[in-house]
């Protein structure tokens, strides 16, 4: 089989790239997925994700204005239903200085500072014991993640080969992929393999660290619905002391998890249990006891996996020695909200080597292999 473009991996970034390639007129296209579409082994499953403008690096704040302003609305129009559900977002804890710093340079972004006292009044059950100021981000929303994945799957399903694991990439005169469903040739390749990326692109082994994530769902006494319970991020004293959560959405319980982005490495093929491991349950309960009033009863569990870079910057670039191969990796637990942008960037890099986004081109160096720091 021979294709103009092959996309390797059907998570949110692979599906978004395939959708954008198709919109740009590429018909001889294949998307290769080692599991079934919509599986829960990688990074893109689950009902909900946070989108926000509040970031500690101005480039992401700037890029989010583009993504919120035109790219998600275009997807919603194509889907014919909302994919983002507007919701207040709060950022608090002793570690919010970086956010405040980067937002100072962008006053037009609708994020305001309120006192902890005001925040306690507006956002039960949060207590804010170690926060003086709380950032209230009016651009936040709950991303209907599962519905977004299904929208994209419906758009590119005819091009997807499921249960087709790529076992090796041979970059000769033609790119040859040895897969569990036979040999496949292509002129251009986009690798969006998530936590498995460095197995296929060994030169990234020093840059990428897959990290398992445990997510709990809790029944609380306070209002827990979209519009009544915030999306939120707690930034502790230490960089690795960060938690986040979302209102109840399409399943019982508010979402709560630790944001694990350190050098720790997990096997993406690890086996996943049915229930929240005791250590993670104790960790989340400790957070609840410190930061929330009232009771919180565990009613659900989800396991997932990040692919961390040590700067938490994405990698969106050609292989240094081969412009036919483009890689999108290292989304470090914050890539879903960017998918309408990263999908189009990866598609355009594969087809022309440049992107149509001046906002991205301004920051492009930060996403290049050459800028990728090693752990
Ligand atoms: C618990 C959790 C919470 C998150 N919360 C947020 C949030 O609130 N906001 C936000 O913006 N982001 C969030 N993220 C991050 C976001 O979900 C990820 O950045 C994004 O899903 C990464 O998608 P991906 O397509 O790059 O990777 P994946 O979804 O992992 O997709 C990679 C695909 O490649 C396939 N593959 C790999 N190797 C092969 C092979 N050899 N052959 C064929 N197929 C292969 C895999 O099976 C997989 O389907 C969160 C992530 C997690 C885990």
Coordinates of C-alpha atoms and ligand atoms in Angstrom, one line a residue:
X1 CA 0.0 0.0 0.0
X2 CA 1.3 3.5 -0.9
X3 CA 0.1 6.8 0.4
X4 CA 0.9 10.5 -0.1
X5 CA 0.7 11.1 3.7
X6 CA 0.5 8.7 6.6
X7 CA -0.4 9.9 10.1
X8 CA 1.0 7.6 12.8
X9 CA -1.4 7.5 15.9
X10 CA -5.1 8.4 16.3
X11 CA -5.1 10.3 19.5
X12 CA -6.4 13.9 19.4
X13 CA -3.2 15.2 17.6
X14 CA -3.2 12.5 15.0
X15 CA -7.0 12.8 14.3
X16 CA -6.7 16.6 14.2
X17 CA -3.8 16.4 11.7
X18 CA -5.7 14.0 9.5
X19 CA -8.8 16.2 9.6
X20 CA -6.7 19.2 8.6
X21 CA -4.9 17.3 5.8
X22 CA -8.3 16.2 4.4
X23 CA -9.6 19.7 4.5
X24 CA -6.5 20.8 2.5
X25 CA -7.4 18.3 -0.2
X26 CA -5.2 15.3 0.7
X27 CA -7.2 12.2 -0.2
X28 CA -4.4 9.6 -0.5
X29 CA -4.1 9.6 3.3
X30 CA -3.9 6.9 6.0
X31 CA -4.1 7.0 9.8
X32 CA -2.5 4.1 11.5
X33 CA -3.6 3.2 15.0
X34 CA -2.2 0.3 17.0
X35 CA -5.4 -0.2 19.1
X36 CA -9.0 0.5 18.3
X37 CA -10.2 4.1 17.7
X38 CA -11.2 5.7 21.1
X39 CA -9.2 3.3 23.2
X40 CA -8.2 4.3 26.7
X41 CA -4.4 3.3 26.8
X42 CA -3.0 6.7 25.7
X43 CA -3.5 10.4 26.6
X44 CA -6.7 11.5 24.8
X45 CA -9.6 9.5 26.3
X46 CA -12.0 10.7 29.0
X47 CA -15.0 13.0 29.0
X48 CA -13.5 16.4 29.7
X49 CA -10.4 18.7 29.6
X50 CA -9.7 22.2 30.7
X51 CA -9.1 25.1 28.3
X52 CA -7.7 28.4 29.6
X53 CA -5.7 31.5 28.7
X54 CA -3.8 31.5 32.1
X55 CA -0.3 30.3 31.4
X56 CA 3.1 31.1 33.0
X57 CA 4.7 31.6 29.5
X58 CA 3.3 34.4 27.4
X59 CA 3.6 32.5 24.1
X60 CA 0.9 30.0 25.2
X61 CA -1.3 32.9 26.4
X62 CA -1.0 34.5 23.0
X63 CA -1.6 31.2 21.1
X64 CA -4.7 30.5 23.2
X65 CA -6.3 33.8 22.0
X66 CA -6.0 32.4 18.4
X67 CA -7.3 29.0 19.4
X68 CA -10.2 30.3 21.4
X69 CA -10.9 33.1 19.0
X70 CA -11.2 31.3 15.7
X71 CA -10.1 27.6 15.7
X72 CA -12.4 26.0 18.2
X73 CA -15.4 28.0 16.8
X74 CA -14.6 26.6 13.4
X75 CA -14.6 23.0 14.7
X76 CA -17.9 23.6 16.6
X77 CA -19.4 24.9 13.4
X78 CA -18.2 21.8 11.5
X79 CA -19.5 19.6 14.3
X80 CA -22.8 21.3 14.4
X81 CA -22.8 21.3 18.2
X82 CA -20.8 22.9 21.1
X83 CA -17.4 21.4 22.0
X84 CA -16.5 24.0 24.6
X85 CA -18.7 24.7 27.6
X86 CA -17.9 28.1 29.1
X87 CA -17.0 27.9 32.7
X88 CA -15.3 30.1 35.3
X89 CA -11.6 29.1 35.8
X90 CA -9.5 29.8 39.0
X91 CA -5.8 29.6 39.5
X92 CA -4.5 29.7 43.1
X93 CA -1.9 28.6 45.6
X94 CA 1.6 30.0 46.6
X95 CA 3.0 29.2 43.1
X96 CA 0.8 31.5 40.9
X97 CA 3.5 34.1 40.5
X98 CA 4.5 32.8 37.1
X99 CA 1.0 33.2 35.8
X100 CA 0.7 36.7 37.2
X101 CA 4.0 37.7 35.6
X102 CA 3.1 36.4 32.1
X103 CA -0.4 37.9 32.2
X104 CA 0.9 41.3 33.3
X105 CA 2.3 41.7 29.7
X106 CA -1.1 40.9 28.2
X107 CA -3.8 43.1 29.8
X108 CA -6.3 42.4 27.1
X109 CA -6.6 38.8 28.2
X110 CA -9.8 38.5 30.4
X111 CA -8.2 37.3 33.6
X112 CA -8.7 39.2 36.8
X113 CA -7.2 39.0 40.3
X114 CA -9.6 38.6 43.2
X115 CA -8.9 38.2 46.9
X116 CA -9.0 34.8 48.6
X117 CA -11.9 36.1 50.7
X118 CA -13.9 37.0 47.5
X119 CA -13.0 33.6 46.0
X120 CA -14.2 31.7 49.1
X121 CA -17.6 33.5 48.8
X122 CA -17.9 32.7 45.0
X123 CA -16.4 29.2 44.8
X124 CA -17.5 26.8 47.5
X125 CA -16.1 24.3 48.7
X126 CA -12.7 25.9 48.1
X127 CA -11.0 27.4 51.2
X128 CA -7.8 28.9 49.7
X129 CA -5.8 28.4 53.0
X130 CA -2.5 29.3 51.3
X131 CA -3.6 31.8 48.7
X132 CA -3.6 35.6 49.0
X133 CA -4.8 36.3 45.5
X134 CA -6.8 34.1 43.1
X135 CA -6.7 34.5 39.3
X136 CA -10.2 34.3 37.8
X137 CA -9.9 33.4 34.0
X138 CA -13.1 34.4 32.1
X139 CA -11.8 32.6 28.9
X140 CA -12.0 29.1 30.5
X141 CA -14.3 26.3 29.4
X142 CA -14.8 22.6 29.8
X143 CA -13.7 20.9 26.6
X144 CA -16.1 18.0 25.7
X145 CA -13.1 15.8 25.0
X146 CA -14.9 12.6 24.1
X147 CA -17.3 14.4 21.8
X148 CA -14.4 16.2 20.1
X149 CA -12.7 12.9 19.5
X150 CA -15.9 11.4 18.1
X151 CA -16.4 14.4 15.8
X152 CA -12.8 14.0 14.4
X153 CA -13.2 10.2 14.1
X154 CA -16.4 10.7 12.0
X155 CA -14.5 13.1 9.7
X156 CA -11.6 10.8 9.0
X157 CA -12.9 7.2 9.7
X158 CA -12.5 6.1 6.1
X159 CA -8.8 6.7 6.3
X160 CA -8.1 4.9 9.6
X161 CA -6.5 1.5 9.9
X162 CA -7.2 0.2 13.4
X163 CA -5.1 -2.5 15.2
X164 CA -2.2 -1.6 12.9
X165 CA 0.9 -1.1 15.0
X166 CA 3.9 0.4 13.2
X167 CA 7.0 -1.6 14.3
X168 CA 9.7 0.3 12.4
X169 CA 10.2 3.3 10.1
X170 CA 12.7 2.9 7.3
X171 CA 13.6 6.3 5.8
X172 CA 15.1 5.3 2.4
X173 CA 14.2 6.8 -1.0
X174 CA 10.6 6.1 0.1
X175 CA 9.5 6.0 3.7
X176 CA 8.6 2.4 4.5
X177 CA 6.6 1.4 7.5
X178 CA 6.7 -2.2 8.7
X179 CA 3.4 -2.7 10.5
X180 CA 1.4 -5.6 12.0
X181 CA -0.9 -5.3 8.9
X182 CA 1.9 -5.4 6.3
X183 CA 4.3 -3.0 4.7
X184 CA 3.1 0.6 4.0
X185 CA 4.9 3.2 1.9
X186 CA 4.4 7.0 2.0
X187 CA 5.9 10.2 0.7
X188 CA 5.4 12.1 4.0
X189 CA 4.9 10.9 7.6
X190 CA 3.4 12.7 10.6
X191 CA 4.3 10.9 13.9
X192 CA 1.8 11.6 16.6
X193 CA 2.4 8.5 18.7
X194 CA 2.1 10.1 22.2
X195 CA 3.9 8.3 25.0
X196 CA 5.2 5.7 22.4
X197 CA 7.0 8.4 20.3
X198 CA 10.5 7.8 21.4
X199 CA 10.2 4.1 20.5
X200 CA 9.7 5.1 16.9
X201 CA 11.9 8.2 17.0
X202 CA 14.9 7.1 19.2
X203 CA 16.6 10.5 18.9
X204 CA 13.9 11.8 21.2
X205 CA 14.6 9.4 24.1
X206 CA 16.4 12.0 26.0
X207 CA 13.6 14.6 25.6
X208 CA 10.4 12.7 26.3
X209 CA 9.2 11.0 29.5
X210 CA 5.9 9.2 29.6
X211 CA 4.3 9.6 33.0
X212 CA 1.2 7.8 34.3
X213 CA -1.6 9.9 35.8
X214 CA -4.3 8.9 38.3
X215 CA -7.6 10.8 38.1
X216 CA -10.3 10.6 40.8
X217 CA -14.0 11.6 40.5
X218 CA -15.6 12.9 43.8
X219 CA -19.1 13.5 44.9
X220 CA -19.2 16.7 46.9
X221 CA -21.9 18.6 48.8
X222 CA -21.5 21.9 46.9
X223 CA -22.9 22.5 43.4
X224 CA -20.8 20.5 41.1
X225 CA -22.3 21.2 37.6
X226 CA -20.8 23.1 34.7
X227 CA -21.3 26.9 35.3
X228 CA -21.5 26.3 39.1
X229 CA -18.2 24.7 39.9
X230 CA -14.9 26.1 38.5
X231 CA -12.3 24.5 36.3
X232 CA -9.2 25.1 38.5
X233 CA -5.4 24.7 38.9
X234 CA -3.6 24.7 42.2
X235 CA 0.1 25.7 42.0
X236 CA 2.0 24.7 45.1
X237 CA 5.4 26.0 46.4
X238 CA 7.3 23.4 44.4
X239 CA 6.8 22.9 40.6
X240 CA 5.7 19.3 41.1
X241 CA 3.1 20.2 43.7
X242 CA 0.3 21.0 41.3
X243 CA -3.3 19.8 41.2
X244 CA -6.2 20.5 38.8
X245 CA -9.9 19.7 38.4
X246 CA -13.2 20.2 36.6
X247 CA -16.9 20.2 37.3
X248 CA -19.0 17.1 36.9
X249 CA -19.4 16.4 33.2
X250 CA -21.1 13.5 31.4
X251 CA -20.1 11.2 34.4
X252 CA -20.7 11.3 38.1
X253 CA -18.3 13.3 40.3
X254 CA -16.0 16.4 40.0
X255 CA -12.6 15.5 38.4
X256 CA -9.5 15.9 40.6
X257 CA -5.9 14.9 39.9
X258 CA -2.3 15.7 40.6
X259 CA -0.4 17.1 37.6
X260 CA 2.7 14.8 37.4
X261 CA 5.3 16.5 35.2
X262 CA 8.7 15.5 36.8
X263 CA 11.5 13.3 35.4
X264 CA 9.7 10.1 36.5
X265 CA 9.2 7.7 33.6
X266 CA 6.5 5.0 33.2
X267 CA 6.0 2.3 30.6
X268 CA 3.2 3.3 28.2
X269 CA 2.3 -0.4 28.0
X270 CA 1.9 -0.7 31.8
X271 CA -1.2 -2.6 33.0
X272 CA -3.9 -0.3 34.5
X273 CA -6.0 -1.2 37.5
X274 CA -9.8 -0.8 37.9
X275 CA -9.6 1.4 41.0
X276 CA -7.7 4.4 42.2
X277 CA -4.4 3.1 43.7
X278 CA -4.3 3.6 47.5
X279 CA -1.3 5.9 47.3
X280 CA -3.0 8.2 44.8
X281 CA -6.3 8.1 46.8
X282 CA -4.4 9.2 49.9
X283 CA -2.7 12.0 48.0
X284 CA -6.0 13.3 46.5
X285 CA -7.8 13.0 49.9
X286 CA -5.0 15.0 51.5
X287 CA -5.5 17.8 49.0
X288 CA -9.3 17.7 49.6
X289 CA -8.8 17.9 53.4
X290 CA -6.5 20.9 53.0
X291 CA -8.3 22.9 50.3
X292 CA -12.0 22.0 50.5
X293 CA -14.7 22.3 53.1
X294 CA -17.3 19.5 53.5
X295 CA -17.0 15.9 52.4
X296 CA -15.8 14.4 49.1
X297 CA -16.7 10.8 48.3
X298 CA -14.7 9.0 45.7
X299 CA -17.1 7.7 43.0
X300 CA -14.9 7.0 40.0
X301 CA -11.4 6.5 38.6
X302 CA -9.5 7.1 35.3
X303 CA -5.9 6.3 34.4
X304 CA -4.1 8.3 31.7
X305 CA -0.6 9.2 30.6
X306 CA 1.3 12.4 29.8
X307 CA 4.4 12.6 27.6
X308 CA 6.5 15.2 29.4
X309 CA 9.3 17.4 28.1
X310 CA 11.4 19.0 30.8
X311 CA 10.3 22.5 29.7
X312 CA 6.7 21.4 29.2
X313 CA 7.0 22.8 25.7
X314 CA 5.6 20.8 22.8
X315 CA 7.7 19.5 20.0
X316 CA 6.3 20.4 16.6
X317 CA 8.9 20.1 13.9
X318 CA 10.5 18.1 11.1
X319 CA 13.2 15.5 11.9
X320 CA 16.4 17.6 11.7
X321 CA 17.8 15.3 9.0
X322 CA 14.6 14.6 7.1
X323 CA 11.9 17.2 6.1
X324 CA 9.5 14.4 5.0
X325 CA 8.9 13.4 8.6
X326 CA 7.1 15.7 11.0
X327 CA 6.7 14.9 14.7
X328 CA 4.1 16.2 17.2
X329 CA 5.0 15.1 20.7
X330 CA 5.7 16.1 24.3
X331 CA 2.4 17.7 25.0
X332 CA 3.1 17.4 28.8
X333 CA -0.4 17.2 30.0
X334 CA -1.7 20.4 28.3
X335 CA -2.0 19.6 24.6
X336 CA -5.8 18.8 24.2
X337 CA -6.9 22.5 24.1
X338 CA -4.4 23.3 21.4
X339 CA -5.5 20.5 19.0
X340 CA -7.2 22.7 16.5
X341 CA -3.9 24.6 16.1
X342 CA -1.4 21.7 16.5
X343 CA -3.4 19.6 14.0
X344 CA -3.2 22.4 11.4
X345 CA 0.4 23.2 12.1
X346 CA 1.5 19.5 11.7
X347 CA -0.6 19.2 8.5
X348 CA 1.0 22.4 7.0
X349 CA 4.5 21.4 8.1
X350 CA 4.1 18.1 6.3
X351 CA 2.7 19.7 3.1
X352 CA 4.7 22.9 2.8
X353 CA 7.2 23.2 5.7
X354 CA 5.6 26.5 6.8
X355 CA 2.4 27.3 8.7
X356 CA -0.2 29.9 7.9
X357 CA -0.2 31.2 11.5
X358 CA 2.0 34.3 12.1
X359 CA 1.4 33.8 15.9
X360 CA 2.9 30.3 15.7
X361 CA 5.7 31.3 13.3
X362 CA 6.7 34.1 15.8
X363 CA 7.3 31.4 18.5
X364 CA 8.2 28.5 16.2
X365 CA 11.8 28.2 17.5
X366 CA 10.6 27.2 20.9
X367 CA 8.8 24.1 19.4
X368 CA 11.8 22.9 17.4
X369 CA 14.0 19.8 18.0
X370 CA 17.0 22.2 18.4
X371 CA 15.2 23.8 21.3
X372 CA 14.2 20.6 23.0
X373 CA 16.1 20.3 26.3
X374 CA 17.1 16.9 27.6
X375 CA 16.0 15.6 30.9
Ligands
LIG1 C1 -5.3 12.9 32.9 C2 -5.0 13.9 31.9 C3 -5.6 15.1 31.9 C4 -5.4 16.1 31.0 N1 -6.0 17.3 31.1 C5 -5.8 18.2 30.1 C6 -6.5 19.4 30.1 O1 -7.3 19.7 31.1 N2 -6.3 20.3 29.1 C7 -5.5 20.0 28.1 O2 -5.3 20.9 27.2 N3 -4.8 18.9 28.0 C8 -4.9 17.9 29.0 N4 -4.3 16.7 28.9 C9 -3.3 16.5 27.8 C10 -3.9 16.0 26.5 O3 -5.0 15.1 26.8 C11 -2.8 15.4 25.7 O4 -1.8 16.4 25.5 C12 -3.2 14.8 24.4 O5 -4.3 14.0 24.6 C13 -2.1 14.2 23.7 O6 -2.6 13.5 22.5 P1 -1.7 12.7 21.5 O7 -2.6 12.5 20.3 O8 -0.4 13.5 21.3 O9 -1.3 11.4 22.2 P2 -2.2 10.0 22.4 O10 -3.6 10.3 22.7 O11 -1.5 9.2 23.4 O12 -2.2 9.4 21.0 C14 -1.1 8.6 20.4 C15 -1.7 7.5 19.6 O13 -0.7 6.9 18.9 C16 -0.9 5.5 18.9 N5 0.3 4.8 18.7 C17 1.5 4.9 19.4 N6 2.4 4.1 18.9 C18 1.9 3.5 17.8 C19 2.4 2.6 16.8 N7 3.7 2.1 16.9 N8 1.6 2.2 15.8 C20 0.4 2.7 15.7 N9 -0.2 3.6 16.6 C21 0.6 4.0 17.6 C22 -1.5 5.2 20.3 O14 -2.2 4.0 20.4 C23 -2.4 6.5 20.5 O15 -3.7 6.2 20.1 C24 -4.5 15.8 29.9 C25 -3.9 14.5 29.8 C26 -4.2 13.5 30.7 C27 -3.5 12.2 30.6

